Short mmCIF file of C-alpha atoms in Angstrom, two decimals:
data_model
loop_
_atom_site.label_atom_id
_atom_site.label_comp_id
_atom_site.label_asym_id
_atom_site.label_seq_id
_atom_site.Cartn_x
_atom_site.Cartn_y
_atom_site.Cartn_z
CA MET A 244 24.63 19.06 -20.61
CA LEU A 245 24.86 15.34 -19.75
CA LYS A 246 23.92 15.99 -16.14
CA LYS A 247 20.90 18.02 -17.24
CA ILE A 248 19.72 15.11 -19.38
CA LEU A 249 19.98 12.81 -16.36
CA TYR A 250 18.24 15.33 -14.11
CA ILE A 251 15.27 15.31 -16.51
CA ASN A 252 14.89 11.55 -16.04
CA PHE A 253 15.08 11.79 -12.26
CA PHE A 254 12.58 14.65 -12.31
CA LEU A 255 10.08 12.60 -14.34
CA LEU A 256 10.36 9.75 -11.83
CA PHE A 257 8.71 12.08 -9.30
CA PHE A 258 5.40 11.53 -11.17
CA PRO A 259 4.63 7.81 -10.74
CA ALA A 260 0.86 8.48 -10.70
CA PHE A 261 0.58 11.66 -12.76
CA SER A 262 0.79 11.35 -16.54
CA LEU A 263 2.11 14.53 -18.14
CA SER A 264 0.85 13.24 -21.49
CA TYR A 265 -2.78 12.63 -20.48
CA PRO A 266 -4.00 16.27 -20.25
CA PHE A 267 -2.69 17.00 -23.77
CA THR A 268 -3.25 13.75 -25.68
CA GLY A 269 -5.89 11.88 -23.71
CA VAL A 270 -3.54 8.88 -23.67
CA TYR A 271 -2.26 7.84 -20.24
CA PHE A 272 1.28 6.55 -19.95
CA GLN A 273 3.78 6.99 -17.17
CA SER A 274 5.69 10.25 -17.19
CA ARG A 275 9.06 8.53 -16.76
CA ILE A 276 8.69 7.04 -20.25
CA LEU A 277 8.87 10.60 -21.60
CA GLY A 278 12.45 10.53 -20.40
CA LEU A 279 13.36 7.47 -22.52
CA PRO A 280 14.68 9.52 -25.50
CA PHE A 281 16.82 11.57 -23.09
CA LEU A 282 18.02 8.35 -21.45
CA VAL A 283 18.95 6.88 -24.85
CA LEU A 284 20.85 10.08 -25.74
CA TYR A 285 22.69 10.05 -22.40
CA PHE A 286 23.57 6.37 -22.85
CA LEU A 287 24.86 6.80 -26.41
CA LEU A 288 26.99 9.84 -25.57
CA ASN A 289 28.57 8.01 -22.65
CA ILE A 290 29.01 4.64 -24.35
CA PHE A 291 30.99 6.25 -27.17
CA ASN A 292 33.22 7.87 -24.55
CA LYS A 293 33.49 4.50 -22.78
CA LYS A 294 32.14 6.01 -19.56
CA ILE A 295 29.38 3.41 -19.26
CA ILE A 296 30.48 -0.20 -18.91
CA ILE A 297 28.02 -2.83 -20.11
CA THR A 298 28.44 -5.69 -17.64
CA LYS A 299 27.40 -9.26 -18.41
CA GLN A 300 24.85 -9.15 -15.55
CA ILE A 301 22.71 -6.73 -17.50
CA PHE A 302 22.34 -9.08 -20.47
CA ILE A 303 19.85 -11.19 -18.53
CA PHE A 304 17.40 -8.29 -18.87
CA LEU A 305 17.43 -8.88 -22.62
CA PHE A 306 15.27 -12.00 -22.13
CA PRO A 307 12.23 -10.05 -20.87
CA LEU A 308 12.79 -7.40 -23.56
CA LYS A 309 12.92 -10.00 -26.34
CA ILE A 310 9.78 -11.71 -25.03
CA ALA A 311 7.99 -8.34 -24.83
CA ILE A 312 8.86 -7.71 -28.50
CA ILE A 313 8.47 -11.18 -30.02
CA VAL A 314 5.32 -12.50 -28.30
CA PRO A 315 2.95 -9.65 -29.34
CA PHE A 316 4.01 -9.90 -32.99
CA LEU A 317 3.76 -13.69 -33.06
CA GLY A 318 0.42 -13.28 -31.34
CA LEU A 319 -0.88 -11.37 -34.35
CA LEU A 320 -0.83 -14.71 -36.21
CA ALA A 321 -2.88 -16.32 -33.44
CA ASN A 322 -5.78 -15.09 -31.34
CA ARG A 323 -3.77 -12.95 -28.95
CA LYS A 324 -4.95 -9.36 -28.59
CA PHE A 325 -2.40 -6.61 -29.20
CA SER A 326 -2.74 -3.49 -27.05
CA LEU A 327 -0.93 -0.33 -26.02
CA ILE A 328 0.13 -2.20 -22.88
CA ASP A 329 2.34 -4.41 -25.09
CA ILE A 330 4.14 -1.29 -26.27
CA GLY A 331 4.32 -0.20 -22.66
CA TYR A 332 6.24 -3.34 -21.71
CA MET A 333 8.64 -2.97 -24.63
CA THR A 334 9.52 0.59 -23.64
CA SER A 335 9.56 -0.22 -19.90
CA PHE A 336 12.04 -3.09 -20.29
CA LEU A 337 14.22 -0.97 -22.56
CA TYR A 338 14.03 1.85 -20.02
CA LEU A 339 14.98 -0.62 -17.26
CA ILE A 340 18.13 -1.75 -19.08
CA LEU A 341 19.32 1.77 -19.84
CA PHE A 342 18.38 3.19 -16.45
CA THR A 343 20.22 0.50 -14.47
CA LEU A 344 23.35 0.95 -16.59
CA VAL A 345 23.25 4.72 -16.18
CA VAL A 346 22.70 4.73 -12.39
CA LYS A 347 25.52 2.21 -12.00
CA LYS A 348 27.76 4.96 -13.37
CA GLU A 349 26.00 7.73 -11.40
CA LYS A 350 25.82 6.01 -8.00
CA VAL A 351 26.11 9.16 -5.92
CA LEU A 352 23.36 10.93 -7.83
CA PHE A 353 21.09 7.88 -7.60
CA VAL A 354 21.52 7.66 -3.82
CA LYS A 355 20.69 11.37 -3.52
CA PHE A 356 17.61 10.86 -5.67
CA THR A 357 16.49 7.90 -3.52
CA LYS A 358 16.87 9.95 -0.35
CA ILE A 359 14.99 12.95 -1.77
CA PHE A 360 12.24 10.83 -3.35
CA THR A 361 11.76 8.84 -0.14
CA VAL A 362 11.52 12.01 1.96
CA ALA A 363 9.12 13.55 -0.57
CA ASN A 364 6.82 10.54 -0.30
CA ILE A 365 6.94 10.60 3.50
CA VAL A 366 6.20 14.33 3.72
CA TYR A 367 3.43 14.12 1.14
CA SER A 368 1.89 11.12 2.95
CA ILE A 369 1.76 13.12 6.18
CA TRP A 370 0.15 15.98 4.26
CA GLN A 371 -2.44 13.56 2.87
CA VAL A 372 -3.36 12.34 6.36
CA PHE A 373 -3.66 15.96 7.50
CA LEU A 374 -5.99 16.81 4.60
CA MET A 375 -8.14 13.72 5.16
CA ASN A 376 -8.61 14.59 8.84
CA LEU A 377 -9.69 18.10 7.83
CA GLY A 378 -12.30 16.60 5.51
CA LEU A 379 -10.47 17.80 2.38
CA ALA A 380 -10.34 14.46 0.60
CA GLN A 381 -10.67 16.15 -2.80
CA PHE A 382 -7.17 17.62 -2.44
CA ALA A 383 -5.42 14.48 -1.14
CA MET A 384 -5.06 12.83 -4.58
CA ILE A 385 -4.28 15.80 -6.84
CA HIS A 386 -0.95 14.15 -7.67
CA CYS A 387 -2.80 11.35 -9.54
CA ASN A 388 -4.66 11.76 -12.83
CA LEU A 389 -5.14 8.07 -13.61
CA PRO A 390 -8.66 7.95 -15.14
CA SER A 391 -9.69 4.88 -13.14
CA LYS A 392 -8.78 6.71 -9.90
CA SER A 393 -10.81 9.87 -10.60
CA ASP A 394 -13.30 8.99 -7.84
CA TYR A 395 -10.78 7.31 -5.54
CA THR A 396 -10.84 8.30 -1.87
CA ILE A 397 -8.09 7.29 0.53
CA PRO A 398 -9.59 4.71 2.91
CA VAL A 399 -9.28 4.74 6.69
CA GLY A 400 -6.40 2.73 8.15
CA ILE A 401 -6.33 0.48 11.21
CA LEU A 402 -5.09 3.25 13.49
CA PRO A 403 -7.33 6.17 14.64
CA SER A 404 -7.06 9.20 12.33
CA ILE A 405 -4.41 7.46 10.19
CA TYR A 406 -5.56 6.99 6.62
CA ARG A 407 -4.08 4.61 4.04
CA PHE A 408 -1.80 7.28 2.57
CA SER A 409 -0.53 6.76 -0.97
CA GLY A 410 2.35 9.21 -1.12
CA LEU A 411 3.09 10.20 -4.71
CA PHE A 412 1.72 6.88 -5.95
CA ASN A 413 -1.85 6.00 -6.92
CA GLU A 414 -2.56 3.74 -3.89
CA SER A 415 -1.00 2.71 -0.59
CA SER A 416 0.26 -0.65 -1.84
CA PRO A 417 2.57 0.77 -4.56
CA LEU A 418 3.90 3.28 -2.03
CA LEU A 419 4.65 0.52 0.48
CA PHE A 420 6.40 -1.49 -2.22
CA TYR A 421 8.69 1.48 -2.83
CA LEU A 422 9.24 2.30 0.87
CA CYS A 423 10.21 -1.31 1.63
CA SER A 424 12.70 -1.25 -1.25
CA SER A 425 14.06 2.12 -0.18
CA TYR A 426 14.41 1.07 3.45
CA ILE A 427 16.56 -2.00 2.76
CA PHE A 428 18.57 -0.07 0.15
CA LEU A 429 19.38 2.72 2.61
CA CYS A 430 20.22 0.14 5.29
CA GLU A 431 22.70 -1.51 2.93
CA ILE A 432 24.52 1.68 1.93
CA ASN A 433 24.71 2.83 5.56
CA LYS A 434 25.74 -0.39 7.32
CA ASN A 435 28.38 1.44 9.32
CA LYS A 436 25.77 4.06 10.34
CA LEU A 437 28.14 6.90 9.43
CA GLU A 438 25.62 8.92 7.44
CA LYS A 439 23.26 10.62 9.94
CA ASP A 440 20.81 11.88 7.32
CA VAL A 441 20.48 8.37 5.86
CA LYS A 442 19.86 6.98 9.34
CA ILE A 443 17.08 9.49 9.98
CA ILE A 444 15.43 8.65 6.66
CA GLN A 445 15.70 4.93 7.50
CA TYR A 446 13.83 5.39 10.79
CA ALA A 447 11.21 7.65 9.20
CA THR A 448 10.66 5.15 6.39
CA LEU A 449 10.31 2.25 8.81
CA PHE A 450 7.85 4.27 10.91
CA MET A 451 5.67 4.97 7.85
CA ILE A 452 5.72 1.28 6.93
CA ILE A 453 4.61 0.33 10.45
CA ILE A 454 1.67 2.76 10.63
CA SER A 455 0.48 2.21 7.05
CA GLY A 456 -1.82 -0.68 7.92
CA SER A 457 -1.13 -2.36 4.57
CA LYS A 458 -1.10 -6.15 4.09
CA LEU A 459 2.23 -5.74 2.35
CA SER A 460 3.69 -3.90 5.35
CA PHE A 461 2.66 -6.66 7.79
CA ALA A 462 4.27 -9.29 5.60
CA PHE A 463 7.41 -7.19 5.06
CA LEU A 464 7.90 -6.46 8.76
CA SER A 465 7.57 -10.15 9.60
CA LEU A 466 10.11 -11.11 6.93
CA LEU A 467 12.40 -8.25 7.96
CA PHE A 468 12.38 -9.58 11.53
CA ILE A 469 13.34 -13.04 10.29
CA SER A 470 16.05 -11.51 8.10
CA LYS A 471 17.52 -9.63 11.08
CA LEU A 472 17.63 -12.86 13.11
CA LEU A 473 19.35 -14.71 10.27
CA SER A 474 21.94 -11.93 9.95
CA LEU A 475 23.07 -12.62 13.53
CA ILE A 476 24.36 -16.00 12.41
CA LYS A 477 27.80 -15.37 10.96
CA ASP A 478 28.52 -18.87 9.70
CA ARG A 479 27.05 -19.17 6.20
CA GLY A 480 26.53 -22.93 6.48
CA TYR A 481 24.46 -22.64 9.67
CA ARG A 482 22.58 -19.66 8.26
CA ASN A 483 21.63 -21.55 5.09
CA LEU A 484 20.60 -24.56 7.17
CA LEU A 485 18.37 -22.34 9.30
CA ASN A 486 16.97 -20.76 6.14
CA ILE A 487 15.96 -24.16 4.79
CA SER A 488 14.56 -25.24 8.17
CA LEU A 489 12.42 -22.10 8.47
CA ILE A 490 11.08 -22.54 4.96
CA ALA A 491 10.27 -26.21 5.66
CA ILE A 492 8.53 -25.36 8.97
CA GLY A 493 6.65 -22.51 7.35
CA LEU A 494 5.44 -24.67 4.47
CA PHE A 495 4.39 -27.44 6.87
CA PHE A 496 2.48 -24.97 9.06
CA LEU A 497 0.86 -23.35 6.03
CA THR A 498 -0.27 -26.60 4.43
CA THR A 499 -1.64 -28.11 7.65
CA ASN A 500 -3.49 -24.92 8.68
CA TYR A 501 -4.24 -23.47 5.25
CA SER A 502 -8.01 -23.10 5.58
CA GLU A 503 -7.84 -21.61 9.07
CA ILE A 504 -5.17 -19.08 8.02
CA ILE A 505 -7.22 -17.97 5.00
CA ASP A 506 -10.35 -17.57 7.15
CA ILE A 507 -8.53 -15.50 9.79
CA LEU A 508 -6.90 -13.21 7.21
CA SER A 509 -10.17 -12.80 5.30
CA GLN A 510 -12.00 -11.74 8.46
CA ASN A 511 -9.36 -9.28 9.67
CA LEU A 512 -8.04 -7.79 6.42
CA THR A 513 -10.85 -6.42 4.26
CA ALA A 514 -8.90 -6.41 1.00
CA PHE A 515 -7.33 -9.83 1.54
CA LYS A 516 -10.27 -11.97 0.39
CA PRO A 517 -10.71 -10.44 -3.11
CA ARG A 518 -6.94 -10.47 -3.64
CA TYR A 519 -6.72 -14.11 -2.52
CA GLU A 520 -9.65 -15.13 -4.72
CA SER A 521 -8.03 -13.39 -7.69
CA ILE A 522 -4.73 -15.26 -7.24
CA HIS A 523 -6.56 -18.55 -6.62
CA ASN A 524 -8.65 -18.14 -9.76
CA SER A 525 -5.64 -17.22 -11.88
CA THR A 526 -3.60 -20.23 -10.73
CA THR A 527 -6.46 -22.67 -11.31
CA SER A 528 -7.01 -21.33 -14.83
CA LEU A 529 -3.39 -21.57 -16.03
CA LEU A 530 -4.25 -24.40 -18.43
CA GLN A 531 -6.81 -22.16 -20.12
CA ILE A 532 -4.21 -19.55 -21.08
CA GLU A 533 -3.11 -19.58 -24.73
CA ILE A 534 0.52 -20.47 -25.44
CA LEU A 535 1.26 -16.83 -26.30
CA GLY A 536 -1.02 -15.51 -23.58
CA ASN A 537 -4.43 -13.92 -23.83
CA GLY A 538 -3.14 -10.37 -24.21
CA PHE A 539 -3.26 -7.53 -21.72
CA LEU A 540 -6.18 -5.74 -20.16
CA PRO A 541 -5.78 -2.67 -17.90
CA SER A 542 -5.14 -3.77 -14.32
CA SER A 543 -5.81 -0.30 -12.87
CA THR A 544 -9.47 -0.45 -13.96
CA GLY A 545 -9.98 -4.02 -12.76
CA GLU A 546 -10.46 -5.36 -16.31
CA ALA A 547 -7.44 -7.66 -15.93
CA GLY A 548 -9.25 -9.52 -13.16
CA GLY A 549 -6.49 -9.12 -10.59
CA LEU A 550 -3.33 -7.27 -9.61
CA ASP A 551 -0.98 -10.23 -9.09
CA ALA A 552 1.77 -11.22 -11.54
CA ILE A 553 0.12 -14.54 -12.43
CA THR A 554 -3.01 -12.76 -13.62
CA ILE A 555 -1.13 -10.01 -15.45
CA ILE A 556 2.22 -11.39 -16.68
CA ILE A 557 1.30 -15.07 -17.12
CA GLY A 558 -2.08 -14.14 -18.56
CA GLY A 559 -0.49 -11.60 -20.88
CA TYR A 560 2.47 -13.61 -22.20
CA GLY A 561 1.43 -17.21 -21.57
CA VAL A 562 2.70 -19.76 -19.05
CA LEU A 563 6.08 -20.42 -20.67
CA PHE A 564 7.04 -16.86 -21.54
CA GLY A 565 5.36 -15.30 -18.50
CA PHE A 566 7.16 -17.54 -16.03
CA THR A 567 10.40 -16.96 -17.94
CA ILE A 568 10.10 -13.21 -17.31
CA ILE A 569 9.25 -13.63 -13.62
CA LEU A 570 11.99 -16.21 -12.98
CA THR A 571 14.56 -14.24 -14.98
CA PHE A 572 14.25 -11.29 -12.62
CA LEU A 573 14.17 -13.61 -9.59
CA VAL A 574 17.38 -15.41 -10.60
CA TRP A 575 19.05 -12.07 -11.32
CA ILE A 576 18.16 -10.78 -7.84
CA LEU A 577 19.43 -13.98 -6.19
CA VAL A 578 22.77 -13.80 -8.00
CA GLU A 579 23.24 -10.03 -7.78
CA THR A 580 22.46 -9.89 -4.02
CA ASN A 581 24.27 -13.12 -3.17
CA PHE A 582 20.96 -14.73 -2.11
CA ASN A 583 19.93 -11.84 0.13
CA PHE A 584 16.67 -13.02 1.68
CA ILE A 585 14.99 -9.65 2.16
CA PHE A 586 15.46 -8.39 -1.42
CA VAL A 587 13.92 -11.58 -2.75
CA ALA A 588 11.05 -11.15 -0.27
CA VAL A 589 10.28 -7.61 -1.48
CA TYR A 590 10.27 -8.79 -5.10
CA ILE A 591 7.85 -11.64 -4.33
CA LEU A 592 5.61 -9.36 -2.25
CA GLY A 593 5.58 -7.00 -5.20
CA LEU A 594 4.52 -9.79 -7.57
CA VAL A 595 1.58 -10.60 -5.31
CA SER A 596 0.40 -7.04 -4.68
CA ASN A 597 1.62 -5.09 -7.74
CA GLY A 598 2.12 -7.68 -10.46
CA SER A 599 2.29 -5.23 -13.36
CA LEU A 600 5.97 -4.79 -14.21
CA LEU A 601 5.06 -1.48 -15.87
CA VAL A 602 5.09 0.31 -12.51
CA SER A 603 8.20 2.31 -11.71
CA GLN A 604 8.76 0.54 -8.37
CA TYR A 605 10.33 -2.45 -10.12
CA THR A 606 12.70 -0.25 -12.11
CA LEU A 607 13.81 1.46 -8.90
CA LEU A 608 14.15 -1.83 -7.01
CA PHE A 609 16.32 -3.39 -9.74
CA ALA A 610 18.39 -0.21 -9.99
CA MET A 611 18.96 -0.29 -6.22
CA ILE A 612 20.10 -3.90 -6.38
CA TYR A 613 22.41 -3.21 -9.33
CA VAL A 614 23.93 -0.19 -7.61
CA LEU A 615 24.64 -2.27 -4.51
CA GLY A 616 27.25 -4.25 -6.42
CA LYS A 617 30.94 -3.89 -5.65
CA PRO A 618 32.50 -1.85 -4.20
CA SER A 619 30.80 -1.97 -0.79
CA LEU A 620 28.66 1.12 -0.48
CA TYR A 621 28.84 1.79 3.24
CA LYS A 622 29.38 5.54 2.92
CA ILE A 623 28.37 8.17 0.41
CA SER A 624 32.04 9.18 0.29
CA ASP A 625 32.86 5.70 -1.03
CA PHE A 626 30.81 6.55 -4.12
CA LEU A 627 32.86 9.68 -4.70
CA LYS A 628 36.18 7.80 -4.34
CA TYR A 629 35.01 5.00 -6.63
CA THR A 630 33.66 7.41 -9.22
CA ALA A 631 36.94 9.36 -9.20
CA LYS A 632 38.94 6.17 -9.75
CA THR A 633 36.78 4.86 -12.58
CA SER A 634 36.67 8.21 -14.39
CA ASN A 635 40.45 8.41 -14.60
#
């Protein structure tokens, strides 16, 4: 029975863009949230049997949850607007805590899910490109019933006949966020390259990232290249020194050539300019945000004014509480990954391109990081041995 409860949650994660509630209630919320009661039941049954261990690392997630609960209710005494999105963040942060604890116990099952979900997105993306080339655009987004995307058509990519596929997500950017997370996760669990199926999925995932033509993919591939170079340096002291030097050189280059870089990117990447202007406007208007935030507006419809985390999280919860949430997750990633450069990079890229923490990609990224704790997960068989030991 317990496994079936967990399978329901994994099944619902296969619908990141399709709300099972919307056709029946007219209210759109992510299908995975339907699994929250099942997740709570699974957690309670296992915690009483002492099969789930609550580690001290997970308590840091309580800060975002408390902010998500306290700020909206305090805001009722001020001018802050309360919305269904506030409830969405409460349930999403609760879901995040329970999900990460559960998958830490069910490592093997989570790795299998990641492999299957990644392959499903790759296969479906290829199918989307095939449909678009046949002129059947109306069938390429049937997996998404988000009201704001009812007229959405997958745009053409930078390569001939390759469209900006979205996979099972609502746009290409969320898909790329997930594929980047999945790629580095699979690389970590297969460092010894002993799992052939994982290796094949790694290469397929990297190939899809390369041909996607997304801004996020260009940035990720550049940072991945730097990460690979840094990994060649075995001495931690020299590696950290090089890290600091690269950051310093990068900042110097960026500040001295800022205008030219913005102009070049604006001319060559069509979606860059509006995204840049949105982030620029949100940062310059920080002082105008109320102490408890201005409340949430839907980001999917464009009402929020931008898709970055500053616009959404800082605008929604205020400068103090918004930055606390963003930095809480950042510090947790730094500590949990032992300052792994590439995981931090994916998180920051996500904040810029998909700043709403409601999306399932963040839950999956944090779960991946949490699962990659000790013991070293170089082989799937290691999961089985570890699970057998801990269950006795």
